[in-house]
Coordinates of C-alpha atoms in Angstrom, one line a residue:
Chain A
D1 CA -46.0 -0.3 -28.5
A2 CA -49.2 -1.4 -26.8
G3 CA -49.0 -1.3 -23.0
I4 CA -48.7 -5.0 -22.2
T5 CA -46.4 -6.3 -19.4
Q6 CA -45.8 -9.9 -18.7
S7 CA -44.1 -11.1 -15.5
P8 CA -41.9 -12.8 -14.9
R9 CA -40.0 -12.8 -18.2
H10 CA -38.2 -16.0 -17.3
K11 CA -38.8 -18.7 -14.8
V12 CA -37.3 -22.1 -13.9
T13 CA -39.2 -24.3 -11.6
E14 CA -39.6 -28.0 -10.7
T15 CA -42.3 -30.5 -11.6
G16 CA -45.3 -30.4 -9.3
T17 CA -44.9 -26.8 -8.2
P18 CA -47.6 -24.2 -8.8
V19 CA -46.7 -21.4 -11.1
T20 CA -48.6 -18.1 -11.8
L21 CA -47.9 -15.9 -14.8
R22 CA -49.2 -12.3 -14.9
C23 CA -50.3 -10.2 -17.8
H24 CA -50.9 -6.5 -17.1
Q25 CA -52.3 -4.1 -19.7
T26 CA -52.8 -0.3 -19.7
E27 CA -54.9 -0.1 -22.8
N28 CA -58.3 -0.9 -21.1
H29 CA -59.0 -3.5 -23.8
R30 CA -61.8 -5.9 -23.1
Y31 CA -60.4 -9.1 -24.5
M32 CA -57.3 -10.8 -23.1
Y33 CA -55.7 -14.1 -24.2
W34 CA -53.0 -16.6 -23.1
Y35 CA -51.1 -18.5 -25.8
R36 CA -48.2 -20.9 -25.6
Q37 CA -45.6 -21.1 -28.4
D38 CA -43.8 -24.3 -29.1
P39 CA -41.6 -25.3 -32.1
G40 CA -43.6 -26.8 -34.9
H41 CA -46.9 -25.7 -33.4
G42 CA -47.1 -22.0 -33.8
L43 CA -49.2 -20.3 -31.2
R44 CA -52.0 -22.2 -29.5
L45 CA -54.7 -20.6 -27.4
I46 CA -54.9 -21.7 -23.7
H47 CA -57.6 -19.5 -22.3
Y48 CA -59.1 -16.1 -23.1
S49 CA -61.2 -13.5 -21.3
Y50 CA -63.9 -11.3 -22.7
G51 CA -64.4 -9.2 -19.5
V52 CA -63.8 -9.2 -15.8
K53 CA -64.6 -12.6 -14.4
D54 CA -65.6 -13.8 -17.8
T55 CA -63.2 -16.5 -19.2
D56 CA -63.3 -19.4 -21.5
K57 CA -61.1 -22.3 -22.6
G58 CA -59.0 -22.5 -25.6
E59 CA -57.7 -25.5 -27.5
V60 CA -54.9 -26.5 -25.0
S61 CA -56.5 -25.6 -21.6
D62 CA -55.9 -28.8 -19.7
G63 CA -53.6 -28.2 -16.7
Y64 CA -54.2 -24.4 -16.8
S65 CA -56.5 -22.1 -15.0
V66 CA -57.0 -18.3 -15.4
S67 CA -58.5 -15.5 -13.4
R68 CA -59.4 -11.9 -14.3
S69 CA -60.5 -9.8 -11.3
K70 CA -59.6 -6.5 -12.9
T71 CA -59.7 -5.3 -16.5
E72 CA -56.0 -4.8 -16.6
D73 CA -54.8 -8.1 -15.1
F74 CA -55.1 -11.6 -16.5
L75 CA -53.4 -14.4 -14.6
L76 CA -52.4 -17.8 -15.9
T77 CA -51.9 -20.6 -13.3
L78 CA -50.3 -24.0 -13.6
E79 CA -51.6 -25.7 -10.5
S80 CA -49.0 -28.5 -10.7
A81 CA -46.4 -27.9 -13.4
T82 CA -45.3 -30.7 -15.7
S83 CA -42.4 -30.8 -18.1
S84 CA -44.8 -30.7 -21.0
Q85 CA -45.7 -27.2 -20.0
T86 CA -42.2 -26.0 -20.7
S87 CA -42.9 -23.3 -23.3
V88 CA -42.9 -19.6 -24.1
Y89 CA -46.2 -18.0 -22.9
F90 CA -47.6 -15.0 -24.6
C91 CA -50.4 -12.7 -23.4
A92 CA -52.4 -10.8 -26.0
I93 CA -55.2 -8.2 -26.0
S94 CA -57.9 -6.8 -28.3
D95 CA -60.0 -3.7 -28.3
T96 CA -63.8 -3.7 -28.3
K97 CA -64.1 -3.6 -32.0
G98 CA -63.2 -7.2 -32.5
D99 CA -62.0 -10.2 -30.6
Q100 CA -59.0 -11.1 -32.6
P101 CA -55.8 -10.6 -30.7
Q102 CA -54.1 -7.5 -31.9
H103 CA -51.2 -6.9 -29.5
F104 CA -48.9 -9.4 -27.9
G105 CA -46.7 -9.0 -24.9
D106 CA -43.0 -10.0 -25.1
G107 CA -43.6 -13.4 -23.5
T108 CA -42.6 -15.5 -20.5
R109 CA -40.1 -18.3 -21.0
L110 CA -41.0 -21.0 -18.5
S111 CA -38.8 -24.1 -18.0
I112 CA -40.0 -27.0 -15.8
L113 CA -37.4 -29.4 -14.8
Chain B
G1 CA -61.6 -27.4 -36.4
E2 CA -59.6 -25.0 -38.5
N3 CA -56.2 -26.2 -39.8
V4 CA -53.6 -23.7 -41.2
E5 CA -50.6 -24.8 -43.1
Q6 CA -47.7 -22.5 -43.8
H7 CA -44.8 -22.8 -46.3
P8 CA -41.9 -22.6 -46.5
S9 CA -40.6 -23.0 -42.9
T10 CA -37.4 -21.2 -43.8
L11 CA -36.8 -18.7 -46.6
S12 CA -33.5 -16.9 -47.5
V13 CA -33.5 -14.0 -49.9
Q14 CA -31.0 -11.4 -51.0
E15 CA -31.5 -7.9 -50.0
G16 CA -33.8 -6.1 -52.5
D17 CA -35.4 -9.3 -53.7
S18 CA -39.1 -10.2 -53.0
A19 CA -40.2 -12.8 -50.5
V20 CA -43.5 -14.8 -50.6
I21 CA -45.0 -16.9 -47.8
K22 CA -48.0 -19.0 -48.5
C23 CA -50.7 -20.4 -46.2
T24 CA -53.7 -22.6 -46.7
Y25 CA -56.7 -23.0 -44.5
S26 CA -59.4 -25.7 -44.2
D27 CA -62.5 -24.0 -42.8
S28 CA -64.5 -22.3 -45.5
A29 CA -66.1 -20.1 -42.8
S30 CA -62.8 -18.4 -42.0
N31 CA -63.1 -14.7 -42.8
Y32 CA -60.2 -12.9 -41.2
F33 CA -56.5 -13.5 -42.0
P34 CA -53.8 -11.6 -40.1
W35 CA -50.1 -11.8 -40.5
Y36 CA -47.7 -11.4 -37.6
K37 CA -43.9 -10.7 -37.5
Q38 CA -42.0 -11.9 -34.6
E39 CA -38.5 -10.7 -33.8
L40 CA -36.1 -12.6 -31.5
G41 CA -37.2 -12.3 -27.9
K42 CA -40.3 -10.4 -28.8
G43 CA -44.0 -11.1 -29.1
P44 CA -45.7 -11.3 -32.5
Q45 CA -46.6 -8.0 -34.0
L46 CA -49.6 -7.6 -36.3
I47 CA -48.3 -6.3 -39.6
I48 CA -51.2 -6.6 -42.0
D49 CA -54.5 -8.4 -42.2
I50 CA -57.2 -9.1 -44.8
R51 CA -60.9 -9.9 -44.6
S52 CA -62.7 -12.3 -46.8
N53 CA -64.5 -9.6 -48.8
V54 CA -61.2 -8.3 -50.1
G55 CA -58.8 -10.0 -52.5
E56 CA -55.7 -8.0 -51.9
K57 CA -54.4 -5.4 -49.5
K58 CA -51.2 -3.5 -49.6
D59 CA -49.3 -1.4 -47.1
Q60 CA -46.0 0.0 -48.5
R61 CA -43.7 -2.9 -49.1
I62 CA -46.0 -5.6 -47.8
A63 CA -49.1 -7.0 -49.4
V64 CA -51.5 -9.9 -48.7
T65 CA -53.6 -11.7 -51.3
L66 CA -56.5 -14.0 -50.6
N67 CA -58.0 -16.7 -52.8
K68 CA -61.2 -17.9 -51.1
T69 CA -62.0 -20.5 -53.7
A70 CA -58.6 -22.2 -53.2
K71 CA -58.5 -21.4 -49.5
H72 CA -55.1 -19.9 -49.5
F73 CA -53.6 -16.5 -48.7
S74 CA -50.1 -15.2 -49.2
L75 CA -47.8 -12.5 -47.8
H76 CA -45.6 -10.6 -50.3
I77 CA -42.7 -8.5 -49.2
T78 CA -41.0 -6.5 -51.9
E79 CA -37.5 -4.8 -51.8
T80 CA -36.6 -6.8 -48.7
Q81 CA -34.3 -5.2 -46.2
P82 CA -32.2 -6.8 -43.4
E83 CA -34.7 -5.6 -40.8
D84 CA -37.3 -7.8 -42.4
S85 CA -35.5 -10.8 -41.1
A86 CA -37.8 -12.4 -38.5
V87 CA -40.4 -15.2 -38.1
Y88 CA -43.7 -14.6 -39.9
F89 CA -46.9 -16.3 -38.8
C90 CA -50.2 -16.4 -40.7
A91 CA -53.5 -17.1 -39.0
A92 CA -57.1 -17.6 -39.8
W93 CA -60.2 -16.8 -37.8
A94 CA -63.8 -17.9 -38.5
T95 CA -67.0 -16.4 -37.3
G96 CA -68.3 -18.6 -34.6
G97 CA -65.0 -20.3 -34.3
G98 CA -64.9 -20.1 -30.6
N99 CA -63.1 -16.8 -30.6
K100 CA -59.8 -18.1 -31.5
L101 CA -57.2 -17.6 -34.2
T102 CA -55.5 -20.7 -35.6
F103 CA -51.9 -20.0 -36.4
G104 CA -49.6 -21.4 -39.0
T105 CA -46.3 -22.9 -37.8
G106 CA -44.2 -19.9 -38.9
T107 CA -41.6 -19.0 -41.6
Q108 CA -38.1 -17.9 -40.6
L109 CA -37.2 -15.2 -43.2
K110 CA -33.5 -14.3 -43.5
V111 CA -32.6 -11.4 -45.7
E112 CA -28.9 -11.6 -46.7
L113 CA -26.7 -8.7 -47.6

């Protein structure tokens, strides 16, 4: 299995609180992605990164920010969590040969009450 | 933008039978079509992919076919086994498509003994 670790694996929090999810990789891959998975929607891209400090928005980026200060770490932040952000969040990585996500982490289940 | 439709949403087969999952896409510029398998509590795992210059690709019991004219692609699993039970996602990616895959909504495959 590719070396991708997501933390925490589960989190319950309240509306209005800030939340940060972490993705850590040991593969030295250039590209990293954050997706959310919701019933009936498949996986939707939130943000992605194509290098340290280089990030861009995906199709559902509103309410989310990201940071990548090191190759191995990609952080997803919900500045003020809302109930609509209750979801399962997946991090993915790609090697330098292409920019399609090839390996996914095992996800973070986030519940916002 | 790209729209990917996936059918059926659920599929139940007897062990040893074949399973077929179909996807259609809307963007004629799409040129890469991966399939992912997701087991309960895990992230999606890339199981096979096909590029637009190829009509069919096979890897042991799984195969993918692509019809560019009709804009559809299919996953075929032969001699199904209980461990094939999972959710399967198709996806499409287009050059210049903003570096994102568009996913189908998933098919829950159940292989019954």
